Amino acid sequence: MENLTTQKPTRNIALELVRVTEGAAMAAARHFGRGSKIEADKAAVDAMRFLLNEIDLDGTIIIGEGEKDKAPMLYNGEKVGTGELPVLDMAVDPVEGTELVAKGMPNAIATIAAAPPGTMFNPGPMFYMSKIAVGYEARDVIDIYAPVKDNLNKIAHAKGMDIDELTVVILDRPRHKRLIHEVRDCGARIRLIPDGDVAGALMTAWPGTGIDVLMGVGGTPEAVLAACGLGAMRGTMQGILWPRNVEDRRLAKAAGIDLTRVLTLDDLVSSNDTFFVATGISDGTLLDGVNYSGDFVRTHSLVTRGLTHTVREIVSHHHLDTLQKISPIAY
């Protein structure tokens, strides 16, 4: 019988980070449907910062959302954790979908990703990216430079489907008018979403969502976050940085950025030793939202580890009275 070499499992930081996204989600959910995205974001940021600083890690925020959204933020370069090992770079979005929370809409999540230092893509001044993301079956057939019809035909073939059975998730933006027309001309269905393309990308790789591909222009920080989750889920993504205007092109040229380069999953995060966690704030296709029942709060999370391709689905029940006695966070 062949001798098998066993290795002691290393520490799975994702199982500790889920406490952080749960806390952020519960804090944001208190502002669900109340009309203020700033208040929801601030509550989630405060909760995420407090809980991150309780974890034994030496973390640096390299991708925070506040700068683009002009919202309260965990800022780029901020140190988090107790300063103990491991050393990690971190990408955070305490509320992906602040408008969704403010307006009482579905698919808002709290999310965080971590990877070894220097392995996450630095978008510099480029906040937007044209993307295509798919799950495992179609990971080897997509080409972001190919026509929409070619991509959809190849994805359908790879998944053993007809093209009119595919569902494409696209952000509902004026810039996508032509894309939407092309997808519909092919006969595929479209799920338009007002916000939340991290969740949209992950839907393509998670069973039961009914989503086959994400297409269109979304946030570059969101692409890095999604890449950490997609890698663990064995999906993939391609992207091309997307300048909004002449000023963006000028900034890209000054920074030496090639706006024609195709960024693969390995470009967005070059290590497989990644951790990604998302907790639902509002009910959605990917995750259930925060649910209040008497003295308890229910949360629903995805917890992934790239090294093992393990994806955990965690449902937690939190006792509010107990939490309020021991925590300064307003759950």
CSV table of C-alpha atoms in Angstrom, one decimal:
chain,number,residue,atom,x,y,z
A,1,MET,CA,0.0,0.0,0.0
A,2,GLU,CA,1.3,3.4,-0.9
A,3,ASN,CA,2.5,5.5,2.0
A,4,LEU,CA,0.7,8.8,2.2
A,5,THR,CA,2.4,11.9,3.6
A,6,THR,CA,0.1,13.8,6.0
A,7,GLN,CA,0.5,17.4,6.8
A,8,LYS,CA,-0.9,19.1,9.8
A,9,PRO,CA,-3.7,21.5,8.7
A,10,THR,CA,-2.7,25.1,8.9
A,11,ARG,CA,-4.8,27.8,10.5
A,12,ASN,CA,-7.9,28.7,8.5
A,13,ILE,CA,-8.2,32.5,9.1
A,14,ALA,CA,-11.5,32.4,7.2
A,15,LEU,CA,-13.2,30.7,10.1
A,16,GLU,CA,-12.2,33.7,12.3
A,17,LEU,CA,-13.0,36.3,9.6
A,18,VAL,CA,-16.6,35.1,9.5
A,19,ARG,CA,-17.2,36.6,12.9
A,20,VAL,CA,-16.1,39.9,11.3
A,21,THR,CA,-18.5,39.8,8.4
A,22,GLU,CA,-21.3,38.5,10.6
A,23,GLY,CA,-20.8,41.5,12.9
A,24,ALA,CA,-20.7,44.0,10.0
A,25,ALA,CA,-23.8,42.5,8.5
A,26,MET,CA,-25.8,42.7,11.7
A,27,ALA,CA,-24.7,46.2,12.3
A,28,ALA,CA,-25.7,47.3,8.8
A,29,ALA,CA,-29.0,45.4,9.0
A,30,ARG,CA,-30.1,47.7,11.7
A,31,HIS,CA,-30.3,50.5,9.1
A,32,PHE,CA,-32.0,48.3,6.4
A,33,GLY,CA,-34.6,50.3,4.6
A,34,ARG,CA,-34.1,53.4,6.6
A,35,GLY,CA,-32.9,55.5,3.7
A,36,SER,CA,-29.3,56.3,4.8
A,37,LYS,CA,-26.5,54.4,3.1
A,38,ILE,CA,-23.9,56.4,5.0
A,39,GLU,CA,-25.3,55.3,8.3
A,40,ALA,CA,-25.5,51.7,7.2
A,41,ASP,CA,-21.9,51.8,5.9
A,42,LYS,CA,-20.6,53.5,9.0
A,43,ALA,CA,-22.1,51.0,11.3
A,44,ALA,CA,-20.6,48.1,9.3
A,45,VAL,CA,-17.2,49.8,9.1
A,46,ASP,CA,-17.1,50.4,12.8
A,47,ALA,CA,-18.1,46.8,13.5
A,48,MET,CA,-15.6,45.3,11.0
A,49,ARG,CA,-12.7,47.4,12.3
A,50,PHE,CA,-13.5,46.5,16.0
A,51,LEU,CA,-13.7,42.8,15.3
A,52,LEU,CA,-10.7,42.6,12.9
A,53,ASN,CA,-8.6,44.2,15.7
A,54,GLU,CA,-9.5,41.3,18.0
A,55,ILE,CA,-8.0,38.6,15.6
A,56,ASP,CA,-4.4,37.4,15.9
A,57,LEU,CA,-3.1,38.6,12.6
A,58,ASP,CA,-0.9,41.3,11.2
A,59,GLY,CA,-3.2,42.7,8.5
A,60,THR,CA,-2.9,45.7,6.1
A,61,ILE,CA,-6.0,47.0,4.2
A,62,ILE,CA,-4.9,47.3,0.6
A,63,ILE,CA,-8.3,47.6,-0.9
A,64,GLY,CA,-11.0,49.5,0.9
A,65,GLU,CA,-14.3,50.8,-0.6
A,66,GLY,CA,-14.6,54.2,1.1
A,67,GLU,CA,-12.4,56.1,-1.3
A,68,LYS,CA,-14.5,55.4,-4.4
A,69,ASP,CA,-17.8,55.7,-2.6
A,70,LYS,CA,-16.8,58.8,-0.6
A,71,ALA,CA,-18.1,56.9,2.5
A,72,PRO,CA,-16.8,55.9,5.9
A,73,MET,CA,-14.0,53.5,5.2
A,74,LEU,CA,-11.3,51.1,6.3
A,75,TYR,CA,-8.7,53.1,4.4
A,76,ASN,CA,-5.9,51.7,2.2
A,77,GLY,CA,-2.8,51.2,4.3
A,78,GLU,CA,-4.7,50.8,7.6
A,79,LYS,CA,-3.3,48.2,9.9
A,80,VAL,CA,-5.7,45.7,11.5
A,81,GLY,CA,-5.4,42.8,13.9
A,82,THR,CA,-3.3,42.3,17.0
A,83,GLY,CA,0.0,42.3,15.1
A,84,GLU,CA,0.7,38.6,15.5
A,85,LEU,CA,1.3,36.2,12.7
A,86,PRO,CA,0.2,35.6,10.0
A,87,VAL,CA,0.9,38.7,7.9
A,88,LEU,CA,-1.9,39.3,5.4
A,89,ASP,CA,-3.1,41.8,2.8
A,90,MET,CA,-6.8,42.4,3.1
A,91,ALA,CA,-9.6,43.6,0.8
A,92,VAL,CA,-12.8,44.7,2.5
A,93,ASP,CA,-16.3,45.8,1.6
A,94,PRO,CA,-18.2,46.2,4.8
A,95,VAL,CA,-21.4,46.8,2.8
A,96,GLU,CA,-21.4,45.8,-0.8
A,97,GLY,CA,-24.6,47.5,-1.9
A,98,THR,CA,-25.1,50.5,0.4
A,99,GLU,CA,-28.0,51.6,-1.8
A,100,LEU,CA,-29.5,48.2,-1.5
A,101,VAL,CA,-29.5,48.4,2.3
A,102,ALA,CA,-30.7,52.0,2.4
A,103,LYS,CA,-33.7,51.2,0.1
A,104,GLY,CA,-34.5,47.8,1.6
A,105,MET,CA,-33.5,45.8,-1.5
A,106,PRO,CA,-32.0,42.3,-1.9
A,107,ASN,CA,-28.5,41.0,-2.4
A,108,ALA,CA,-26.5,43.3,0.0
A,109,ILE,CA,-23.5,41.5,1.6
A,110,ALA,CA,-20.6,42.2,4.0
A,111,THR,CA,-17.4,40.7,2.6
A,112,ILE,CA,-13.7,40.4,3.3
A,113,ALA,CA,-10.8,38.7,1.6
A,114,ALA,CA,-7.2,38.0,2.7
A,115,ALA,CA,-4.1,36.7,1.0
A,116,PRO,CA,-0.3,36.8,1.4
A,117,PRO,CA,1.4,40.2,1.1
A,118,GLY,CA,1.9,41.4,-2.4
A,119,THR,CA,-0.4,38.9,-4.1
A,120,MET,CA,-3.6,41.0,-4.6
A,121,PHE,CA,-3.8,43.2,-7.6
A,122,ASN,CA,-3.3,46.9,-7.0
A,123,PRO,CA,-5.8,48.8,-9.2
A,124,GLY,CA,-4.1,52.2,-8.6
A,125,PRO,CA,-6.3,55.0,-9.9
A,126,MET,CA,-8.5,52.7,-12.0
A,127,PHE,CA,-11.8,52.1,-10.1
A,128,TYR,CA,-13.6,50.3,-12.9
A,129,MET,CA,-13.1,47.1,-15.0
A,130,SER,CA,-14.9,45.3,-17.7
A,131,LYS,CA,-15.4,41.7,-16.5
A,132,ILE,CA,-16.6,38.3,-17.4
A,133,ALA,CA,-17.0,35.6,-14.7
A,134,VAL,CA,-18.1,32.0,-14.8
A,135,GLY,CA,-18.2,28.9,-12.7
A,136,TYR,CA,-16.1,25.7,-13.0
A,137,GLU,CA,-17.7,24.1,-16.1
A,138,ALA,CA,-17.0,27.1,-18.3
A,139,ARG,CA,-13.7,28.3,-16.8
A,140,ASP,CA,-11.6,27.3,-19.8
A,141,VAL,CA,-13.7,28.7,-22.6
A,142,ILE,CA,-14.2,32.4,-22.0
A,143,ASP,CA,-12.4,35.2,-23.8
A,144,ILE,CA,-13.3,38.8,-22.7
A,145,TYR,CA,-12.2,40.1,-26.2
A,146,ALA,CA,-14.5,37.7,-28.0
A,147,PRO,CA,-18.0,38.8,-29.2
A,148,VAL,CA,-20.8,38.3,-26.7
A,149,LYS,CA,-22.4,35.6,-28.9
A,150,ASP,CA,-19.2,33.6,-29.1
A,151,ASN,CA,-18.7,33.6,-25.3
A,152,LEU,CA,-22.4,32.6,-24.7
A,153,ASN,CA,-22.3,29.8,-27.2
A,154,LYS,CA,-19.1,28.4,-25.7
A,155,ILE,CA,-20.4,28.7,-22.1
A,156,ALA,CA,-23.7,27.0,-23.1
A,157,HIS,CA,-21.8,24.2,-24.8
A,158,ALA,CA,-19.5,23.7,-21.8
A,159,LYS,CA,-22.5,23.5,-19.4
A,160,GLY,CA,-24.5,21.2,-21.7
A,161,MET,CA,-27.2,23.8,-22.1
A,162,ASP,CA,-28.9,25.7,-25.0
A,163,ILE,CA,-28.0,29.4,-25.2
A,164,ASP,CA,-31.6,30.3,-24.4
A,165,GLU,CA,-31.3,28.5,-21.1
A,166,LEU,CA,-28.4,30.7,-19.9
A,167,THR,CA,-28.9,33.6,-17.5
A,168,VAL,CA,-26.5,36.5,-17.5
A,169,VAL,CA,-26.2,38.8,-14.5
A,170,ILE,CA,-25.4,42.5,-15.5
A,171,LEU,CA,-25.3,45.7,-13.5
A,172,ASP,CA,-28.2,47.9,-14.4
A,173,ARG,CA,-26.3,50.9,-15.8
A,174,PRO,CA,-26.7,53.1,-18.9
A,175,ARG,CA,-23.3,52.0,-20.0
A,176,HIS,CA,-24.6,48.4,-20.5
A,177,LYS,CA,-27.3,49.3,-23.0
A,178,ARG,CA,-25.4,47.7,-26.0
A,179,LEU,CA,-24.4,44.7,-23.9
A,180,ILE,CA,-27.9,44.0,-22.8
A,181,HIS,CA,-29.1,44.3,-26.4
A,182,GLU,CA,-26.5,41.8,-27.6
A,183,VAL,CA,-27.2,39.3,-24.9
A,184,ARG,CA,-31.0,39.4,-25.7
A,185,ASP,CA,-30.3,39.1,-29.4
A,186,CYS,CA,-28.5,35.8,-28.6
A,187,GLY,CA,-31.6,34.6,-26.8
A,188,ALA,CA,-30.1,34.4,-23.3
A,189,ARG,CA,-31.9,35.7,-20.3
A,190,ILE,CA,-30.7,38.6,-18.2
A,191,ARG,CA,-30.8,39.2,-14.4
A,192,LEU,CA,-30.3,43.0,-14.0
A,193,ILE,CA,-29.0,44.0,-10.6
A,194,PRO,CA,-28.8,47.5,-9.2
A,195,ASP,CA,-25.6,46.9,-7.3
A,196,GLY,CA,-23.5,44.1,-6.0
A,197,ASP,CA,-21.2,42.5,-8.6
A,198,VAL,CA,-19.1,40.6,-6.0
A,199,ALA,CA,-22.2,38.7,-5.2
A,200,GLY,CA,-23.0,38.6,-8.9
A,201,ALA,CA,-19.7,37.0,-9.8
A,202,LEU,CA,-20.0,34.4,-7.0
A,203,MET,CA,-23.5,33.4,-8.1
A,204,THR,CA,-21.9,32.0,-11.3
A,205,ALA,CA,-19.9,29.5,-9.3
A,206,TRP,CA,-22.4,28.6,-6.6
A,207,PRO,CA,-24.9,25.8,-7.2
A,208,GLY,CA,-28.6,26.6,-7.3
A,209,THR,CA,-28.4,30.4,-8.1
A,210,GLY,CA,-29.5,30.0,-11.7
A,211,ILE,CA,-26.8,32.4,-12.8
A,212,ASP,CA,-24.4,31.2,-15.5
A,213,VAL,CA,-22.2,34.2,-16.3
A,214,LEU,CA,-21.5,37.8,-15.1
A,215,MET,CA,-20.7,40.4,-17.8
A,216,GLY,CA,-20.1,44.1,-17.9
A,217,VAL,CA,-18.3,46.9,-16.2
A,218,GLY,CA,-18.1,47.0,-12.4
A,219,GLY,CA,-15.7,48.0,-9.7
A,220,THR,CA,-12.0,47.0,-9.8
A,221,PRO,CA,-11.9,46.5,-6.0
A,222,GLU,CA,-14.9,44.2,-6.3
A,223,ALA,CA,-13.1,42.2,-8.9
A,224,VAL,CA,-10.2,41.5,-6.5
A,225,LEU,CA,-12.6,40.5,-3.8
A,226,ALA,CA,-14.6,38.2,-6.1
A,227,ALA,CA,-11.4,36.6,-7.5
A,228,CYS,CA,-10.5,35.4,-4.0
A,229,GLY,CA,-13.9,33.7,-3.6
A,230,LEU,CA,-14.1,32.4,-7.2
A,231,GLY,CA,-10.6,30.8,-7.0
A,232,ALA,CA,-11.8,28.7,-4.0
A,233,MET,CA,-15.0,27.9,-5.8
A,234,ARG,CA,-13.0,26.8,-8.9
A,235,GLY,CA,-14.7,29.5,-11.1
A,236,THR,CA,-12.7,32.2,-13.0
A,237,MET,CA,-12.8,35.8,-14.2
A,238,GLN,CA,-11.2,37.9,-16.8
A,239,GLY,CA,-11.1,41.7,-16.7
A,240,ILE,CA,-9.8,44.7,-18.6
A,241,LEU,CA,-9.4,48.0,-16.8
A,242,TRP,CA,-12.1,50.5,-18.0
A,243,PRO,CA,-11.4,54.3,-18.0
A,244,ARG,CA,-14.5,56.4,-17.5
A,245,ASN,CA,-13.1,59.5,-19.2
A,246,VAL,CA,-10.0,61.3,-20.5
A,247,GLU,CA,-8.8,62.0,-17.0
A,248,ASP,CA,-8.8,58.2,-16.2
A,249,ARG,CA,-6.8,57.6,-19.3
A,250,ARG,CA,-4.3,60.3,-18.3
A,251,LEU,CA,-3.9,58.7,-14.8
A,252,ALA,CA,-3.5,55.3,-16.3
A,253,LYS,CA,-0.8,56.5,-18.7
A,254,ALA,CA,1.0,58.3,-15.9
A,255,ALA,CA,0.9,55.1,-13.8
A,256,GLY,CA,2.2,53.0,-16.7
A,257,ILE,CA,-1.0,51.0,-16.8
A,258,ASP,CA,-1.8,49.0,-19.9
A,259,LEU,CA,-5.5,49.4,-20.6
A,260,THR,CA,-5.5,46.6,-23.2
A,261,ARG,CA,-4.1,43.9,-20.9
A,262,VAL,CA,-6.4,41.0,-20.0
A,263,LEU,CA,-6.3,40.4,-16.2
A,264,THR,CA,-6.9,36.8,-15.3
A,265,LEU,CA,-7.8,35.3,-12.0
A,266,ASP,CA,-4.1,34.7,-11.3
A,267,ASP,CA,-3.4,38.4,-12.0
A,268,LEU,CA,-6.1,39.6,-9.6
A,269,VAL,CA,-4.8,37.3,-6.8
A,270,SER,CA,-1.6,35.5,-7.5
A,271,SER,CA,-1.7,33.1,-4.5
A,272,ASN,CA,-4.0,30.2,-3.9
A,273,ASP,CA,-3.5,30.6,-0.2
A,274,THR,CA,-6.6,32.9,0.0
A,275,PHE,CA,-9.4,33.4,2.4
A,276,PHE,CA,-12.8,34.9,1.5
A,277,VAL,CA,-15.9,35.4,3.5
A,278,ALA,CA,-19.3,36.9,2.8
A,279,THR,CA,-22.3,37.3,5.0
A,280,GLY,CA,-25.7,38.3,3.7
A,281,ILE,CA,-27.2,41.6,4.9
A,282,SER,CA,-30.4,41.4,2.9
A,283,ASP,CA,-32.0,38.3,1.4
A,284,GLY,CA,-30.6,37.5,-2.0
A,285,THR,CA,-29.8,34.9,-4.6
A,286,LEU,CA,-26.5,34.0,-3.1
A,287,LEU,CA,-27.2,34.4,0.7
A,288,ASP,CA,-30.0,34.9,3.1
A,289,GLY,CA,-30.0,38.2,4.9
A,290,VAL,CA,-29.9,39.0,8.6
A,291,ASN,CA,-33.1,37.7,10.1
A,292,TYR,CA,-34.5,38.8,13.5
A,293,SER,CA,-36.6,36.4,15.5
A,294,GLY,CA,-37.4,37.3,19.1
A,295,ASP,CA,-34.1,37.5,21.0
A,296,PHE,CA,-32.1,35.9,18.2
A,297,VAL,CA,-30.5,37.0,15.0
A,298,ARG,CA,-29.8,34.5,12.2
A,299,THR,CA,-26.9,35.1,9.7
A,300,HIS,CA,-25.9,33.2,6.6
A,301,SER,CA,-22.4,33.1,5.3
A,302,LEU,CA,-20.1,31.6,2.7
A,303,VAL,CA,-16.6,30.9,4.0
A,304,THR,CA,-13.9,29.8,1.5
A,305,ARG,CA,-10.3,28.7,1.5
A,306,GLY,CA,-8.4,28.8,-1.7
A,307,LEU,CA,-5.6,26.4,-0.6
A,308,THR,CA,-8.1,23.5,-0.3
A,309,HIS,CA,-11.0,24.7,-2.4
A,310,THR,CA,-13.2,24.3,0.6
A,311,VAL,CA,-16.4,26.3,0.7
A,312,ARG,CA,-18.4,26.3,3.9
A,313,GLU,CA,-21.9,27.5,4.2
A,314,ILE,CA,-22.4,28.7,7.8
A,315,VAL,CA,-25.7,29.6,9.4
A,316,SER,CA,-25.3,31.2,12.8
A,317,HIS,CA,-27.9,32.1,15.5
A,318,HIS,CA,-26.8,35.0,17.7
A,319,HIS,CA,-28.4,35.8,21.1
A,320,LEU,CA,-28.9,39.6,21.1
A,321,ASP,CA,-29.2,40.2,24.8
A,322,THR,CA,-25.9,38.3,25.4
A,323,LEU,CA,-24.1,40.1,22.6
A,324,GLN,CA,-25.2,43.5,23.8
A,325,LYS,CA,-23.8,42.8,27.3
A,326,ILE,CA,-20.3,42.0,26.1
A,327,SER,CA,-19.9,44.0,22.9
A,328,PRO,CA,-19.9,47.8,22.1
A,329,ILE,CA,-21.3,47.0,18.6
A,330,ALA,CA,-25.0,48.0,18.1
A,331,TYR,CA,-26.3,44.7,16.8
